[in-house]
PDB file of C-alpha atoms in Angstrom:
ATOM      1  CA  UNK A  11      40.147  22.930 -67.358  1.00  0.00           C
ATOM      2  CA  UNK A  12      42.127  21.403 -69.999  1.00  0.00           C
ATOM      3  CA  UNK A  13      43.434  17.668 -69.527  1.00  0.00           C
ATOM      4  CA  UNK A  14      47.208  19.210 -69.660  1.00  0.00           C
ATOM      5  CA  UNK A  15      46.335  21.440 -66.771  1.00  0.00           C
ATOM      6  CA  UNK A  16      45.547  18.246 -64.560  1.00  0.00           C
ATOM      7  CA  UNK A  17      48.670  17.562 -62.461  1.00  0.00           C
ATOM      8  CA  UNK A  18      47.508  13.736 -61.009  1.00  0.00           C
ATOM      9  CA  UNK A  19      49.690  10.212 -60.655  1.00  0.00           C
ATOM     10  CA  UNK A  20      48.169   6.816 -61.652  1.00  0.00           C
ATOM     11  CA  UNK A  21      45.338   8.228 -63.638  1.00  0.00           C
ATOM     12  CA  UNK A  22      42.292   6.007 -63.697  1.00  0.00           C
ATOM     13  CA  UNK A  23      39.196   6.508 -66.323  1.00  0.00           C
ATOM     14  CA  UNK A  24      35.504   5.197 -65.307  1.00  0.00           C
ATOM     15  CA  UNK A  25      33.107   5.489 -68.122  1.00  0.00           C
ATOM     16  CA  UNK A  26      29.735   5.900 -66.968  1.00  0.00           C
ATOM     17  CA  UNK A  27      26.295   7.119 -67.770  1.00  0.00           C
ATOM     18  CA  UNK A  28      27.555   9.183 -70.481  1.00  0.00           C
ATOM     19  CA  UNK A  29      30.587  10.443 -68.775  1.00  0.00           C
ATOM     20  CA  UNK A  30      34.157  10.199 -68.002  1.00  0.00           C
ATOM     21  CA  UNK A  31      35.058  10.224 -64.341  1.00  0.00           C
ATOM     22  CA  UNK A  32      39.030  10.546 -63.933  1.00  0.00           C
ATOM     23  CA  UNK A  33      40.826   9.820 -60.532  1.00  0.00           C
ATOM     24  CA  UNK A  34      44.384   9.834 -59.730  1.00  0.00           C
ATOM     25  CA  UNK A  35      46.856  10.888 -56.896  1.00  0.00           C
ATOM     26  CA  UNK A  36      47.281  14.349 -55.908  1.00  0.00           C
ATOM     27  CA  UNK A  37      50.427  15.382 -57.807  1.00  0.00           C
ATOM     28  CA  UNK A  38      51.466  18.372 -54.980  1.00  0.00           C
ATOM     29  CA  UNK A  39      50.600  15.791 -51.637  1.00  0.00           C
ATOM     30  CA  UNK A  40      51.767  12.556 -53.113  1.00  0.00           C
ATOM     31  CA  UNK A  41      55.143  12.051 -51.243  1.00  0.00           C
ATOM     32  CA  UNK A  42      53.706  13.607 -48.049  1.00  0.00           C
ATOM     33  CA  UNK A  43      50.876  13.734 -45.611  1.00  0.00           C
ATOM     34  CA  UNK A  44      47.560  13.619 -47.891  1.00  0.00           C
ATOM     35  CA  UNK A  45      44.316  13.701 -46.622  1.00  0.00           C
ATOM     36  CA  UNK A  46      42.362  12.910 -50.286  1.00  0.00           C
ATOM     37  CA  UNK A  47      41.095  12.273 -53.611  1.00  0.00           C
ATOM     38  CA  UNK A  48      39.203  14.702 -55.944  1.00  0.00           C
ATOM     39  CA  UNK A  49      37.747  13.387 -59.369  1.00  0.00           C
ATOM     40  CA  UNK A  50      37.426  15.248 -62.652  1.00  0.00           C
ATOM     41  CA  UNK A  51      34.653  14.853 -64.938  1.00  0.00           C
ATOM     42  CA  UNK A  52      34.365  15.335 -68.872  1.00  0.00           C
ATOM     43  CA  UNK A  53      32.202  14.234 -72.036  1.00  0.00           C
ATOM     44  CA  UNK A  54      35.270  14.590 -74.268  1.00  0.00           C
ATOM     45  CA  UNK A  55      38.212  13.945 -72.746  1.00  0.00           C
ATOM     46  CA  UNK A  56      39.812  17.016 -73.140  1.00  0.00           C
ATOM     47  CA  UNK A  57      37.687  19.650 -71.206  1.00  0.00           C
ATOM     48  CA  UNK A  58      37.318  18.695 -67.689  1.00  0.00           C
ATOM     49  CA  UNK A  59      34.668  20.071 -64.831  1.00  0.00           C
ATOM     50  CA  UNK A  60      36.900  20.396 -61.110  1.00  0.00           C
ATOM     51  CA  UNK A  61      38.530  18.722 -58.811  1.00  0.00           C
ATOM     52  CA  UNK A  62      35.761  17.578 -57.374  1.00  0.00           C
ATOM     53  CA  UNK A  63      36.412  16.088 -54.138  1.00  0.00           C
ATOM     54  CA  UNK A  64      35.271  12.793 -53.671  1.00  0.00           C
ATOM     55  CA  UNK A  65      36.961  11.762 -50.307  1.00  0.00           C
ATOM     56  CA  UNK A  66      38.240  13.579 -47.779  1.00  0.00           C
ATOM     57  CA  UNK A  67      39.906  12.208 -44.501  1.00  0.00           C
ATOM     58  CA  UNK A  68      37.649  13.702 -41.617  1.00  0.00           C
ATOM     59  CA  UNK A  69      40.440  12.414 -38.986  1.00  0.00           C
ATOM     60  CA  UNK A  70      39.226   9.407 -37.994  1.00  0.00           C
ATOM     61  CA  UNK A  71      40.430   7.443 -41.252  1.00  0.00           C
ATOM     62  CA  UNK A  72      42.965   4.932 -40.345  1.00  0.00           C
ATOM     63  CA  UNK A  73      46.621   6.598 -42.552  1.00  0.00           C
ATOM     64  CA  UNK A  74      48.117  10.184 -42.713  1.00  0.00           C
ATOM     65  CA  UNK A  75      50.149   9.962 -46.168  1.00  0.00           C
ATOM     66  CA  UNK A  76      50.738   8.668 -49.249  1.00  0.00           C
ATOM     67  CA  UNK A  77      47.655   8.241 -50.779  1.00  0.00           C
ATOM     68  CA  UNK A  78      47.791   6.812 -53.833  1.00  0.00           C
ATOM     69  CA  UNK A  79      45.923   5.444 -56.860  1.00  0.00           C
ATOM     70  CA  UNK A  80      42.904   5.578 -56.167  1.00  0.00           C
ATOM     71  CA  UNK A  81      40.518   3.170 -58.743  1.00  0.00           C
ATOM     72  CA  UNK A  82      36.628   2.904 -59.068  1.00  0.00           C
ATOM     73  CA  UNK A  83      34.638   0.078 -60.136  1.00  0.00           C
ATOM     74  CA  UNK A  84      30.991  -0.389 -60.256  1.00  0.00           C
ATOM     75  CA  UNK A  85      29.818  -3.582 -58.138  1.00  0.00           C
ATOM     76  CA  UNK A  86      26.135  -4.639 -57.189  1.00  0.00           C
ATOM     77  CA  UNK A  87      24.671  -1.326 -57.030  1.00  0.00           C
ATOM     78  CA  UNK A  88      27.493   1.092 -55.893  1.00  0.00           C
ATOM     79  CA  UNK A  89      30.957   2.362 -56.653  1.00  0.00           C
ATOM     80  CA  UNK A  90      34.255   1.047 -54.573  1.00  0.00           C
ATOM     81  CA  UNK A  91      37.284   2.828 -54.884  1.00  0.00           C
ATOM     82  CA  UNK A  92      40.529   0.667 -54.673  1.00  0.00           C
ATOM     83  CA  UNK A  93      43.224   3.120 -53.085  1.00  0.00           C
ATOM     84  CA  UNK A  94      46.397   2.961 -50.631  1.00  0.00           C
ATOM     85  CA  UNK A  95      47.710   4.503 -47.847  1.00  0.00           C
ATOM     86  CA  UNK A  96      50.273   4.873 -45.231  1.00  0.00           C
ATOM     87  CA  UNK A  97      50.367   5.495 -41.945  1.00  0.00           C
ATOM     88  CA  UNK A  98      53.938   6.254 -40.446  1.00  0.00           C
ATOM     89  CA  UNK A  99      53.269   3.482 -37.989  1.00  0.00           C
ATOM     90  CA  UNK A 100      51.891   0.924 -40.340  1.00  0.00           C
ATOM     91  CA  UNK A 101      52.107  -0.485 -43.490  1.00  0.00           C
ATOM     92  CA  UNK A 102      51.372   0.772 -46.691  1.00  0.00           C
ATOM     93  CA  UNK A 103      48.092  -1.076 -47.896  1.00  0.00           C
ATOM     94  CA  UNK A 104      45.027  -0.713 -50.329  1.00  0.00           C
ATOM     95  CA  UNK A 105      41.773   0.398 -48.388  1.00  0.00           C
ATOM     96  CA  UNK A 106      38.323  -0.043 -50.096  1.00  0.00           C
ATOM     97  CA  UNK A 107      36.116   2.386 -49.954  1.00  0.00           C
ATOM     98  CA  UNK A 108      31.957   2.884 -51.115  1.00  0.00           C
ATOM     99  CA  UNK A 109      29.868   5.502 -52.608  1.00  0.00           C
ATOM    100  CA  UNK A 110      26.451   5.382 -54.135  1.00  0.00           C
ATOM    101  CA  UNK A 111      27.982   7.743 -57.295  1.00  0.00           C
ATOM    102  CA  UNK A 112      31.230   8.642 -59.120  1.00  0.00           C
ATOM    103  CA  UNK A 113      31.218  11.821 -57.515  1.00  0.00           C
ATOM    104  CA  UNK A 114      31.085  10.469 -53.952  1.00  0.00           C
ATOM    105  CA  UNK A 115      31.358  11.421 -51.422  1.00  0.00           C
ATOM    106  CA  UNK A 116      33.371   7.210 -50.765  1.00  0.00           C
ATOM    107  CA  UNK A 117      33.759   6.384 -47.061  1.00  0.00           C
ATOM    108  CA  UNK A 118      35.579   3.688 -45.761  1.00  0.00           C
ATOM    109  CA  UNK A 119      33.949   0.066 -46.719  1.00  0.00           C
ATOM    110  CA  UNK A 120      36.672  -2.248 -45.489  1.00  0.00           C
ATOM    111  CA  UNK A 121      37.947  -2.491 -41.968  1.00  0.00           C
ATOM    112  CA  UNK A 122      40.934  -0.822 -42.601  1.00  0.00           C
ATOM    113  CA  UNK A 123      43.676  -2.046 -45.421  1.00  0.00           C
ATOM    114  CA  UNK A 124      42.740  -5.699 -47.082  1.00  0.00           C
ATOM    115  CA  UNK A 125      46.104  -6.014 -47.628  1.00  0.00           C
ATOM    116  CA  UNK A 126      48.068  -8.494 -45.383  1.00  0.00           C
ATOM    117  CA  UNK A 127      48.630  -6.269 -42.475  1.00  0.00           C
ATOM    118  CA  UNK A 128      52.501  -6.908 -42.118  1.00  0.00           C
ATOM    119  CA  UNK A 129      53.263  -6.290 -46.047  1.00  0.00           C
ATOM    120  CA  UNK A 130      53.656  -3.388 -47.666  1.00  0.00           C
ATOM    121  CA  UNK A 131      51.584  -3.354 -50.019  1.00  0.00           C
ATOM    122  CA  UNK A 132      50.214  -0.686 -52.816  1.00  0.00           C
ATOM    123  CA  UNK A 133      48.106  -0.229 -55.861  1.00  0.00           C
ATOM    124  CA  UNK A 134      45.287  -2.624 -55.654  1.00  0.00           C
ATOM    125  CA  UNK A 135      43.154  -3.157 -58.573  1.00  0.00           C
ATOM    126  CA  UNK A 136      39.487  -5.140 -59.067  1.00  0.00           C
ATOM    127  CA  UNK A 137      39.518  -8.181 -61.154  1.00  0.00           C
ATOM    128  CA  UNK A 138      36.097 -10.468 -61.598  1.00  0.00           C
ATOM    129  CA  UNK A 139      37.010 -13.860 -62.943  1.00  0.00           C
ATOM    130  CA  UNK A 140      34.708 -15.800 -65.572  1.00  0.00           C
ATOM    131  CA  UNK A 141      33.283 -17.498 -62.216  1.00  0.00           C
ATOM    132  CA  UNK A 142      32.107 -13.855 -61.066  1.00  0.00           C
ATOM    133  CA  UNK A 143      34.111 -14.189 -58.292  1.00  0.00           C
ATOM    134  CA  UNK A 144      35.632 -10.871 -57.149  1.00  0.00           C
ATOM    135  CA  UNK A 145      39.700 -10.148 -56.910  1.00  0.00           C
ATOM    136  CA  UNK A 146      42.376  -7.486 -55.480  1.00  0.00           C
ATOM    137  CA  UNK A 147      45.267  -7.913 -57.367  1.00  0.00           C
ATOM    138  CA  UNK A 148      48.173  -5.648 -56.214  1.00  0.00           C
ATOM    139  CA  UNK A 149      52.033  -5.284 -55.790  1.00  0.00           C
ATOM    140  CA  UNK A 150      54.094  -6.418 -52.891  1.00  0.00           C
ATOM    141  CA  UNK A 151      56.030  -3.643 -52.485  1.00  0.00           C
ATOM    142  CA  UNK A 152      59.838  -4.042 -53.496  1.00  0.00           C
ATOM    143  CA  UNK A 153      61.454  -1.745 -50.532  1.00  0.00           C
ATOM    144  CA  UNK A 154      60.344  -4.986 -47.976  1.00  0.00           C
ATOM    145  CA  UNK A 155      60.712  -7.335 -50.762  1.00  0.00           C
ATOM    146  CA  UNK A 156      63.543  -6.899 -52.803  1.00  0.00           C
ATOM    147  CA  UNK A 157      61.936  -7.807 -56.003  1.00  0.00           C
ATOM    148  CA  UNK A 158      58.257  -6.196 -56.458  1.00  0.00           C
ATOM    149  CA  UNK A 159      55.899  -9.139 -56.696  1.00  0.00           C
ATOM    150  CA  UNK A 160      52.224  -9.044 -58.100  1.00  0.00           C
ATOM    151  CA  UNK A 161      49.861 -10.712 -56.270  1.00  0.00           C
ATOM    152  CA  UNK A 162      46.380 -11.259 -56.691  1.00  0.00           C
ATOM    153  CA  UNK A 163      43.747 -12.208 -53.223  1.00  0.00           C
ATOM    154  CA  UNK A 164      39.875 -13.113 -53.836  1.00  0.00           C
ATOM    155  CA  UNK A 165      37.779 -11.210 -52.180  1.00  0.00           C
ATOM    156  CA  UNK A 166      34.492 -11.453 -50.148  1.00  0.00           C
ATOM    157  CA  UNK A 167      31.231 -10.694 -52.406  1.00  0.00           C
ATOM    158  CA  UNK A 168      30.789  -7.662 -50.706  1.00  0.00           C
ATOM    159  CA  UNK A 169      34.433  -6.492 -50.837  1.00  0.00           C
ATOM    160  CA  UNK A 170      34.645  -5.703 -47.172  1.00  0.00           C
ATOM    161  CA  UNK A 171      37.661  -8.404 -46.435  1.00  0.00           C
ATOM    162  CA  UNK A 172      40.306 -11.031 -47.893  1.00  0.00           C
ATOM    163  CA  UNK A 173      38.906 -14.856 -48.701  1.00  0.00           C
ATOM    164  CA  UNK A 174      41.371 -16.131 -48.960  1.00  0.00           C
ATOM    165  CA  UNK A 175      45.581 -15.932 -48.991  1.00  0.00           C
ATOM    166  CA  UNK A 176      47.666 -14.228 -51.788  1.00  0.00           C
ATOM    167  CA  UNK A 177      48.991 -15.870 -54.848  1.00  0.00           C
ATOM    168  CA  UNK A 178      51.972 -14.891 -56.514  1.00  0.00           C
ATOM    169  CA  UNK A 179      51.242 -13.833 -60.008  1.00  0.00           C
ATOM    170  CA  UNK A 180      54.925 -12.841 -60.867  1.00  0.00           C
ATOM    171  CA  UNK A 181      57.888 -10.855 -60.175  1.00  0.00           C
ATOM    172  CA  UNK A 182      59.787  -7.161 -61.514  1.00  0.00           C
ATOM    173  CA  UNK A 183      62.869  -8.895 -62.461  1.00  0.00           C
ATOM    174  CA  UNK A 184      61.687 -11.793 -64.855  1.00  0.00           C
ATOM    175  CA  UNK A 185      61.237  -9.025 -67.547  1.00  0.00           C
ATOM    176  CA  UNK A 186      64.471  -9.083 -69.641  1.00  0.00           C
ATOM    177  CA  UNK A 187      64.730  -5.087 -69.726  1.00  0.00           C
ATOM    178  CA  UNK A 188      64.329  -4.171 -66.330  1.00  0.00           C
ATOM    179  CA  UNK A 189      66.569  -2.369 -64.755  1.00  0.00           C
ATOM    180  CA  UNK A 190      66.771  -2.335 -60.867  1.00  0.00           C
ATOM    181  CA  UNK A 191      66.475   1.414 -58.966  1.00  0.00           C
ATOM    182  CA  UNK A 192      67.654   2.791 -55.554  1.00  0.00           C
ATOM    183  CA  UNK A 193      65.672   4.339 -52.643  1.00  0.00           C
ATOM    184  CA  UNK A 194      66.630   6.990 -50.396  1.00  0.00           C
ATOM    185  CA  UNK A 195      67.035   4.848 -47.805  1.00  0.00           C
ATOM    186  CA  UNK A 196      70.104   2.637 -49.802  1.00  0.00           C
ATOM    187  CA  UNK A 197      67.926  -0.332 -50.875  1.00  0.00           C
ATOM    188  CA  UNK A 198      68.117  -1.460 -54.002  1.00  0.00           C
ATOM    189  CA  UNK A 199      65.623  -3.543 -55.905  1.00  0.00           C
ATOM    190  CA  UNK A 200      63.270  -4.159 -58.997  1.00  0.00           C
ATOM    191  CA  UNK A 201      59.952  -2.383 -58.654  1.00  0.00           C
ATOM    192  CA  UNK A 202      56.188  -3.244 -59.546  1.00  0.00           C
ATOM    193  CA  UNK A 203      53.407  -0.737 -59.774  1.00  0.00           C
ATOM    194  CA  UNK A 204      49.772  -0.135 -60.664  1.00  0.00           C
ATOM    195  CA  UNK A 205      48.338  -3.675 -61.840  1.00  0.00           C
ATOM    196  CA  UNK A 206      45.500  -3.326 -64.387  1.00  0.00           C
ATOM    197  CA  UNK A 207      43.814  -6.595 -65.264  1.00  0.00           C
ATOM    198  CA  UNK A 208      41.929  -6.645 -69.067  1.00  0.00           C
ATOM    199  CA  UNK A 209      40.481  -9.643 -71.154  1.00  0.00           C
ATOM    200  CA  UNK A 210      40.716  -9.049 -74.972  1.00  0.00           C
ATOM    201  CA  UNK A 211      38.037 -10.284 -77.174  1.00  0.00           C
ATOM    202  CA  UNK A 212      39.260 -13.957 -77.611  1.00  0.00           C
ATOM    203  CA  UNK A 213      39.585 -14.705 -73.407  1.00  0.00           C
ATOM    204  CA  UNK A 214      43.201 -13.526 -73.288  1.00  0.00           C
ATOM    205  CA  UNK A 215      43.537 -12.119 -69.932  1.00  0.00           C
ATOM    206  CA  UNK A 216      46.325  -9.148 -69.561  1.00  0.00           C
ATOM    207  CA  UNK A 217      48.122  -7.680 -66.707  1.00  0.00           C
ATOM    208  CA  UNK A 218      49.343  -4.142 -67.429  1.00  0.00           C
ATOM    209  CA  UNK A 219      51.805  -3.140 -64.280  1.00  0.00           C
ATOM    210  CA  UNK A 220      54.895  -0.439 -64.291  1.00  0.00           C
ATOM    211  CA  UNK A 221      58.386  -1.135 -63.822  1.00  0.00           C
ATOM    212  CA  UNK A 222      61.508   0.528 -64.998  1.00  0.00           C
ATOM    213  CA  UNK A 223      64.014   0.075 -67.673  1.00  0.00           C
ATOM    214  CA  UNK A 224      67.024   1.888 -69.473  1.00  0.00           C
ATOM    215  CA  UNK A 225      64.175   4.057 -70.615  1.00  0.00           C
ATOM    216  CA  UNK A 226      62.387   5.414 -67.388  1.00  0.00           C
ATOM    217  CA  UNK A 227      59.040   4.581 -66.112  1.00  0.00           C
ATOM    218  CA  UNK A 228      57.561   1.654 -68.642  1.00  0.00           C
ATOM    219  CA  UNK A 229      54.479   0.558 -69.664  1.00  0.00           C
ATOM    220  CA  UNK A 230      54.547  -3.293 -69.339  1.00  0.00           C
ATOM    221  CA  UNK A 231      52.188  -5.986 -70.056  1.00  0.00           C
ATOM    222  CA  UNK A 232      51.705  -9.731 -69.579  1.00  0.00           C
ATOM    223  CA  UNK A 233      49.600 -12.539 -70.722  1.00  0.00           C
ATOM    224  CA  UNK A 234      48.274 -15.519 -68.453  1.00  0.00           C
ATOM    225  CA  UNK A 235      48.479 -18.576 -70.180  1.00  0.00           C
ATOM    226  CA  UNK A 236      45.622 -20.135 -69.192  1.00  0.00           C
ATOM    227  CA  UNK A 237      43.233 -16.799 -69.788  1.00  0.00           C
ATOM    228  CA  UNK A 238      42.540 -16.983 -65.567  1.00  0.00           C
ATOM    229  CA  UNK A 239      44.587 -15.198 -62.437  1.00  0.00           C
ATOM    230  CA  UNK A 240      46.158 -18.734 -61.480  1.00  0.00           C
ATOM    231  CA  UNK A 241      47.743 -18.575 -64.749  1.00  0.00           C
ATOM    232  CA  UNK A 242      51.449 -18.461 -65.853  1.00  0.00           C
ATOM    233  CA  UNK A 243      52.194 -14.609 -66.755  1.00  0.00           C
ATOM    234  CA  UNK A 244      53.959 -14.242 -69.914  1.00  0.00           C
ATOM    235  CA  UNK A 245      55.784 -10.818 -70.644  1.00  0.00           C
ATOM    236  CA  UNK A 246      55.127  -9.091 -73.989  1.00  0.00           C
ATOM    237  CA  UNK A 247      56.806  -6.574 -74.898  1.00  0.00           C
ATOM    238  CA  UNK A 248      55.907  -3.032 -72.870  1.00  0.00           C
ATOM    239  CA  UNK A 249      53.527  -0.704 -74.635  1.00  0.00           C
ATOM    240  CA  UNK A 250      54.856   2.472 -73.525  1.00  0.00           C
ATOM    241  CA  UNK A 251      58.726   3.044 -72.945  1.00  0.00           C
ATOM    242  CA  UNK A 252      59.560   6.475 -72.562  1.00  0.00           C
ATOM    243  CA  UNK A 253      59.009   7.641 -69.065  1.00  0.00           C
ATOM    244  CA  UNK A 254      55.473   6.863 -68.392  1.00  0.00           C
ATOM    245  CA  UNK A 255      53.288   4.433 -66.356  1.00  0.00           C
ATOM    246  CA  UNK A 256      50.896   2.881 -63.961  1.00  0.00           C
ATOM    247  CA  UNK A 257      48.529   2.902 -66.922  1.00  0.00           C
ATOM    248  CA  UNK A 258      44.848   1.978 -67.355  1.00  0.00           C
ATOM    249  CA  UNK A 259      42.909   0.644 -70.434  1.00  0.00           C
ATOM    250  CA  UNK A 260      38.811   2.185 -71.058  1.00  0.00           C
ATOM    251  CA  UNK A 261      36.840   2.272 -73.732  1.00  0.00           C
ATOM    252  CA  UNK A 262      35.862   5.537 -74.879  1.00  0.00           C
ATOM    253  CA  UNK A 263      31.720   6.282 -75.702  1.00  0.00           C
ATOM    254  CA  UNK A 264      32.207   5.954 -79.421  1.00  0.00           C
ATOM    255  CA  UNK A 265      34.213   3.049 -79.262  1.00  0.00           C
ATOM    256  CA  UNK A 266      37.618   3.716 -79.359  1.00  0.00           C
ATOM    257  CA  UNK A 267      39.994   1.906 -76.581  1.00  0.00           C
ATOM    258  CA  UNK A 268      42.058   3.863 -74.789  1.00  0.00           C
ATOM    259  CA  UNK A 269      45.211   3.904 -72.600  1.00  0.00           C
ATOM    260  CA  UNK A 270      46.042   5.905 -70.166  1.00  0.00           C
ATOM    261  CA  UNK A 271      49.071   6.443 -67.876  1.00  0.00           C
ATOM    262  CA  UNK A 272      50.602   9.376 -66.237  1.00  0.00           C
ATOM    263  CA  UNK A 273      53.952  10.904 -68.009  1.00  0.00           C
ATOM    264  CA  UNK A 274      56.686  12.688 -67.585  1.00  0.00           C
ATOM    265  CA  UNK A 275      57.176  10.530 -64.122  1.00  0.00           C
ATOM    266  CA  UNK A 276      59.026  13.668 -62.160  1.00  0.00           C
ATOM    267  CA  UNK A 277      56.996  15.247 -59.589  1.00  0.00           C
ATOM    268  CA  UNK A 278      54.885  18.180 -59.959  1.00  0.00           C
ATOM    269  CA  UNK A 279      54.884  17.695 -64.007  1.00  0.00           C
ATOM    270  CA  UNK A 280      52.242  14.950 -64.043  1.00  0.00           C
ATOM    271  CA  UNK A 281      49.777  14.485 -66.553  1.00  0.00           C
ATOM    272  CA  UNK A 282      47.519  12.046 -67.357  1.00  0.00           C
ATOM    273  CA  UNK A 283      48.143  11.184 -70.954  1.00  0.00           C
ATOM    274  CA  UNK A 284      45.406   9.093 -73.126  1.00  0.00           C
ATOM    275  CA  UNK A 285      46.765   6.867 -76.239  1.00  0.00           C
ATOM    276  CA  UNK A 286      44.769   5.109 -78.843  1.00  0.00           C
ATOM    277  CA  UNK A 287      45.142   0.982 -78.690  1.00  0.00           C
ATOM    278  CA  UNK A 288      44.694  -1.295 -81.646  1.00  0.00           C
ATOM    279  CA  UNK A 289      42.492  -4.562 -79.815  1.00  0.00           C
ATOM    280  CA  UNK A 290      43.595  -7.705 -81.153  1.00  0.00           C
ATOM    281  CA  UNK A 291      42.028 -10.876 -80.464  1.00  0.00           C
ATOM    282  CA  UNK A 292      44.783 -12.020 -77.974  1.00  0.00           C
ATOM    283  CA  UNK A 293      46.951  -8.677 -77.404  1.00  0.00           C
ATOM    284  CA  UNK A 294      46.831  -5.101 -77.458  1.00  0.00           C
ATOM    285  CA  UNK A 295      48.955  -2.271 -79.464  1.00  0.00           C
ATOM    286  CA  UNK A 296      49.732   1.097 -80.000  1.00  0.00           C
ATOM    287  CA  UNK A 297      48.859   2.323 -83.705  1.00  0.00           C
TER     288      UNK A 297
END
């Protein structure tokens, strides 16, 4: 099928063994009771094999809904996918989940969501610092919040559990151009979504994450001063404006960097969308 035809949230790109693996949330199930994630597969990033199922809720996984963005990132020998879920009874939180391939099939690796338990909490992302120690970074959800926070949590070495507490990275409403949304239930707030942690060339270490502005959905992007998660997050300016998001950066086999995001942002239309970058030695642009 052609990359147009793929109806998917939050895409997310693994390049491996020759291959592009491409995840996302179910476009038809993603306000509603869910009970997976498929993967599509492609040498050229146009033509794509599937969906390929990759997990699949048996009914003894731990939420019923909402699952969301899922993320897969090679790590000592397998594959963990990053994704969250709710449970109508619980909070929203990323679960991590294993599989010896891209494919899958992933089952459940941690105990249920490493998220704090009593936070909402979506869109966890891996992040290794220089050290080699391994990271979830991921929002604190604005609708128990008030203003969407990014957070990042180190992580056991085998990525089954929290080691340690959350640190506040930053916050939706320090960017000059956000604008604050409503939710259905009457709260009103500045949101954060889909963290994506990249190092350019030089050590700069970037945070992509999705807000909203005057614009729609937005691209955003900020810089730690220090080139480490404990950093001070600077905001540059977004790299996408016009009603896209919760984007992604890979590089493609023949070189090229890529980023990727899913646009429009209106349900049922979609797409995962892949844009050129220019790599500079401390930021990255769009040609």
């Amino acid at each position: 099928m052609k990359r147009g035809e793929i109806n998917i949230r939050d895409p997310f790109v693994l390049v491996h063994d020759g291959k592009y693996y491409l995840y996302g949330t179910r476009g038809a199930t993603c306000w509603g009771e869910a009970d997976g994630f498929d993967v599509y597969v492609s040498t050229d990033l146009e033509n794509w094999q599937g969906p390929h199922v990759c997990f699949h809720n048996d009914g003894s996984f731990w939420a019923t809904m909402n699952y969301w963005a899922p993320e897969v990132h090679p790590w000592q020998g397998g594959f963990y996918m990053f994704a969250s879920f709710k449970h109508p009874n619980l909070c929203r939180g990323t679960t991590i989940l294993r599989s010896d391939s891209p494919m899958g099939p992933f089952v459940p690796h941690s105990d249920g969501p490493v998220t704090p338990r009593n936070w909402e909490c979506l869109d966890g992302t891996m992040y290794v610092s220089k050290s080699g120690k391994p990271y979830m970074v991921f929002c604190h959800e604005w609708v128990q919040v008030g203003d969407g926070e990014i957070c990042a949590m180190q992580l056991t070495d085998d990525l089954r559990a929290a080691a340690g507490k959350p640190m506040l990275l930053f916050r939706a409403s320090e960017v000059s151009w956000g604008k604050s949304v409503s939710h259905s239930s009457g709260i009103t707030g500045w949101v954060t979504d889909g963290p994506f942690m990249w190092r350019t060339p030089d050590g700069t270490l970037l945070c992509l994450w999705a807000s909203f502005s005057e614009h729609g959905y937005t691209q955003a992007v900020a810089v730690s001063d220090n080139g480490e998660i404990d950093g001070r997050f600077v905001h540059a300016q977004p790299l996408f404006w016009n009603d896209g998001g919760h984007g992604m950066v890979f590089r493609a086999l023949n070189g090229q960097l890529y980023l990727t995001l899913h646009s429009p942002n209106k349900h049922l239309e979609e797409r995962p969308c892949f844009y050129p970058l220019l790599e500079k030695p401390d930021c990255l642009q769009r040609p």
